[in-house]
Tab-separated table of C-alpha atoms in Angstrom:
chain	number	residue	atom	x	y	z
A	1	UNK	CA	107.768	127.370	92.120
A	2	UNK	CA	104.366	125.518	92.261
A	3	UNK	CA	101.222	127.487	90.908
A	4	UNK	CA	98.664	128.600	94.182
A	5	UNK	CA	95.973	128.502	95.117
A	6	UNK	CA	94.433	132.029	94.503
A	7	UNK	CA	92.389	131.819	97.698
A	8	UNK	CA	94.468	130.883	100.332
A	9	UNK	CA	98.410	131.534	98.252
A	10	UNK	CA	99.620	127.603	99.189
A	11	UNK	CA	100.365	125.459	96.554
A	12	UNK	CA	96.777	123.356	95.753
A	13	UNK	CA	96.445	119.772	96.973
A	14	UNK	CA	96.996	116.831	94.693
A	15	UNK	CA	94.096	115.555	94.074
A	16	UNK	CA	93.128	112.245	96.300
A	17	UNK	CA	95.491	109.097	95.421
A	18	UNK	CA	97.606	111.091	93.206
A	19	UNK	CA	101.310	111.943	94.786
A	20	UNK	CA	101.911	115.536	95.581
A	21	UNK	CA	103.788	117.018	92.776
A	22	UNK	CA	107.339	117.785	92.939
A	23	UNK	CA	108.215	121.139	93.781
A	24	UNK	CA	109.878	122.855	90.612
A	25	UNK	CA	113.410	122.767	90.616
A	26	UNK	CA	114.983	126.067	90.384
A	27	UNK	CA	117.297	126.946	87.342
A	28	UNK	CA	119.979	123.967	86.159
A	29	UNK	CA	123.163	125.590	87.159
A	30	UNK	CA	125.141	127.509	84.892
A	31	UNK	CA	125.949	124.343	82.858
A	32	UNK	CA	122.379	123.579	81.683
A	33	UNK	CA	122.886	119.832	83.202
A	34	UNK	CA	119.967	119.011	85.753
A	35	UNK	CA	120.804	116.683	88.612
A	36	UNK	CA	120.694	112.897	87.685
A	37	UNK	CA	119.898	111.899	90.963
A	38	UNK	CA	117.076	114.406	91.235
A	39	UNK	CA	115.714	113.145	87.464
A	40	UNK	CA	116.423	109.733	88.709
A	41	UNK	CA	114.176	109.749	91.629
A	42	UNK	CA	111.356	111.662	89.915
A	43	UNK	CA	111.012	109.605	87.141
A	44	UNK	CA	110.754	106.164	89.185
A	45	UNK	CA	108.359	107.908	90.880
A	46	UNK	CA	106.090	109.058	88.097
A	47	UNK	CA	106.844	105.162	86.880
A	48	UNK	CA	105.802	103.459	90.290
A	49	UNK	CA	102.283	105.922	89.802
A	50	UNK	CA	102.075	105.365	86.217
A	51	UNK	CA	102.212	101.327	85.993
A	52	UNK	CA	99.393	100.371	88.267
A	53	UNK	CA	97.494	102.810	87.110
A	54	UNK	CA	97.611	101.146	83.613
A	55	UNK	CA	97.640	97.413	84.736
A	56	UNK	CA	94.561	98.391	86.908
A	57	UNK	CA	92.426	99.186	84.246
A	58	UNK	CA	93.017	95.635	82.497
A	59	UNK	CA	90.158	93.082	81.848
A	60	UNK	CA	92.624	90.458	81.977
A	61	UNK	CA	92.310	90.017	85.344
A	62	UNK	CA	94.956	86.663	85.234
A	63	UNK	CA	97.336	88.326	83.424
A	64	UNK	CA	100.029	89.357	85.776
A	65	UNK	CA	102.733	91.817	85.508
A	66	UNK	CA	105.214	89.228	85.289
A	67	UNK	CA	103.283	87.581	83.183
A	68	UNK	CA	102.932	90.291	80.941
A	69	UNK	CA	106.940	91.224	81.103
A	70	UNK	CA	107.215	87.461	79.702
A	71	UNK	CA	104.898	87.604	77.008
A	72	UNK	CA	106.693	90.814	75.907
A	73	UNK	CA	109.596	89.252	76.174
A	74	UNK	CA	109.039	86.483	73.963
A	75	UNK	CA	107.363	88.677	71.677
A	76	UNK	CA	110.889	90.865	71.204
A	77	UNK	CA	113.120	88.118	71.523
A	78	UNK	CA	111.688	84.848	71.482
A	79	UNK	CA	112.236	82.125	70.479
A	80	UNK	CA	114.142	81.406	74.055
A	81	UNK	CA	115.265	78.443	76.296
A	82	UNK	CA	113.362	79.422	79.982
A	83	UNK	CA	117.206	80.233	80.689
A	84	UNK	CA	117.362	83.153	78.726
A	85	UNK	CA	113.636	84.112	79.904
A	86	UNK	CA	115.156	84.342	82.969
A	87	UNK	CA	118.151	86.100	82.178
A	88	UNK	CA	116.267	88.519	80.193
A	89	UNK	CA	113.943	88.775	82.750
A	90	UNK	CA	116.646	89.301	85.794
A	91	UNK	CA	114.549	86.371	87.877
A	92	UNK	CA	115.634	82.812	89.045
A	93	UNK	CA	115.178	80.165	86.843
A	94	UNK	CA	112.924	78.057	88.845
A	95	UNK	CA	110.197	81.252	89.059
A	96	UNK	CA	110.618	81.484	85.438
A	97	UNK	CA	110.385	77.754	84.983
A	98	UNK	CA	106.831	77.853	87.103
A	99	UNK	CA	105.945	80.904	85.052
A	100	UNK	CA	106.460	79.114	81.800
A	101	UNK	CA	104.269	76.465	82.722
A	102	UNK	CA	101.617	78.492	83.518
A	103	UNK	CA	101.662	80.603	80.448
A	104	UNK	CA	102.102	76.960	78.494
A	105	UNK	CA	98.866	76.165	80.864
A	106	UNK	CA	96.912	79.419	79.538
A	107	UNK	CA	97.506	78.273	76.207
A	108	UNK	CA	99.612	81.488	75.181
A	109	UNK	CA	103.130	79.633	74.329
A	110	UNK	CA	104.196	76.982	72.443
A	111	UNK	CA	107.514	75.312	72.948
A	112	UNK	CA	109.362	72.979	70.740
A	113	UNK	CA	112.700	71.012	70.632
A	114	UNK	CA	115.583	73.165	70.472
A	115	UNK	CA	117.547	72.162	66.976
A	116	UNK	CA	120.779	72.589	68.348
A	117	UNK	CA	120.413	70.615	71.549
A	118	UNK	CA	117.347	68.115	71.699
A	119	UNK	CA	117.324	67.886	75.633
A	120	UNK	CA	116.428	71.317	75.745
A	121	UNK	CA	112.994	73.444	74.933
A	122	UNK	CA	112.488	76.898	73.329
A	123	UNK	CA	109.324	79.094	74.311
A	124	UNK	CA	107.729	81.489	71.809
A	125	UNK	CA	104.482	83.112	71.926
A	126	UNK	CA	101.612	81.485	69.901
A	127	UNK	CA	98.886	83.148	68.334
A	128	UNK	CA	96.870	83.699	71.615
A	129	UNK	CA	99.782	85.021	73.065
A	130	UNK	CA	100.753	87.293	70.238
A	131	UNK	CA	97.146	88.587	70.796
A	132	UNK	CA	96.516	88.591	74.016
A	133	UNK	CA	99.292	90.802	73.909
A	134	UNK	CA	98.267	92.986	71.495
A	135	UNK	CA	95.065	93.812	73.066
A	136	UNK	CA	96.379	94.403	76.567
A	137	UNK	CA	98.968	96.830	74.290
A	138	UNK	CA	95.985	98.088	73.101
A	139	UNK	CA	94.585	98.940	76.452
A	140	UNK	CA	96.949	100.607	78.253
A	141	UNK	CA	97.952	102.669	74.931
A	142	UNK	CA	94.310	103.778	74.942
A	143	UNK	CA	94.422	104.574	78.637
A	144	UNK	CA	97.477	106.206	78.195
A	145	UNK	CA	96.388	108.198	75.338
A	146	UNK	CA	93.919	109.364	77.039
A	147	UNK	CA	95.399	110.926	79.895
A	148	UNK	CA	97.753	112.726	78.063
A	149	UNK	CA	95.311	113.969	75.953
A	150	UNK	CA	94.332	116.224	78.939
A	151	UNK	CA	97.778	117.504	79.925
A	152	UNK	CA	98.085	120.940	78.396
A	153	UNK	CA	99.635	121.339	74.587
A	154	UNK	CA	102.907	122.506	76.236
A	155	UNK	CA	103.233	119.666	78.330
A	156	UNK	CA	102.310	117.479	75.333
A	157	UNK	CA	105.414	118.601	73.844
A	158	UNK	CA	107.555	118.447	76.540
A	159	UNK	CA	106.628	114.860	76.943
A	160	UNK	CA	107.044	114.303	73.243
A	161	UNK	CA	110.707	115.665	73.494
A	162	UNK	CA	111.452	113.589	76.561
A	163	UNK	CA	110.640	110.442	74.411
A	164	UNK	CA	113.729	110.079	72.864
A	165	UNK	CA	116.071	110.350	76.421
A	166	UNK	CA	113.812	107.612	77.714
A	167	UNK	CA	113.810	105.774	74.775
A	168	UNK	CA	117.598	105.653	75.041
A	169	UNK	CA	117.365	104.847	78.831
A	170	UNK	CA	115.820	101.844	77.624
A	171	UNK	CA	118.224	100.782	74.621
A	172	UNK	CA	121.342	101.478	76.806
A	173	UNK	CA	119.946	98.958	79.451
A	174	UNK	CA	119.425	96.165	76.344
């Protein structure tokens, strides 16, 4: 159950542009397994709140999210043929095509002849993409930081023991 308020006994509001927080589910039934559907739809929640709240604070006001997705893309797998961008990426190949020439345009890519076939290109970040990277890493890890910094000790922890679930989340989708 939700904490109240101690004036008036409802729950408190959220405070302005913040969702209202989920009510508290009760117990996990008797085998200890919460509902996946009810984690599910929580956490894309908290993860449609949590994203533009991080690329909103960014000074790099032409770096997109897509753009940004690319970059880190690159960065983890790159060297790549726009192809594989793409199919990393889950988006059509002409979007990623346009995408690669803008990034080639910003001057944060380099692309060379691929050795095995010569008609084709691969993409890797350069320097000032590795660093553009880092420092928009650097940004939203400081925001971040930040903000959980004020959540309570116990919440700390429970966020620090959720890390590893989510972590998987992400190498099971890889």
């Amino acid at each position: 159950m939700a904490p109240s308020d101690t004036t008036t006994g409802h729950p408190p509001e959220p405070a302005p542009g913040r969702p209202a927080p989920a009510e508290a589910p009760e117990r996990p039934a008797a085998t200890g397994r919460a509902d996946p559907a009810e984690l599910a739809g929580r956490l894309r929640a908290v993860i449609q709140h949590l994203l533009p709240l991080l690329r909103g604070h960014s000074t790099h006001r032409d770096l997109t999210p897509s753009r940004t997705a690319a970059l880190a893309t690159l960065d983890a797998h790159g060297p790549l043929r726009v192809s594989e961008l793409a199919a990393r990426m889950n988006i059509a190949l002409s979007t990623t095509s346009r995408m690669v020439d803008l990034l080639d345009d910003r001057g944060w890519i380099a692309r060379r002849t691929d050795p095995v076939d010569q008609r084709a290109s691969l993409i890797s970040l350069n320097d000032a993409g590795r660093a553009l990277l880092r420092a928009v890493r650097r940004e939203t890890t400081g925001l971040l930081a930040e903000r959980i910094g004020r959540l309570p000790p116990d919440r700390q922890h429970l966020l620090h023991a959720a890390l590893p679930a989510l972590e998987q989340l992400v190498d099971d989708a890889g």
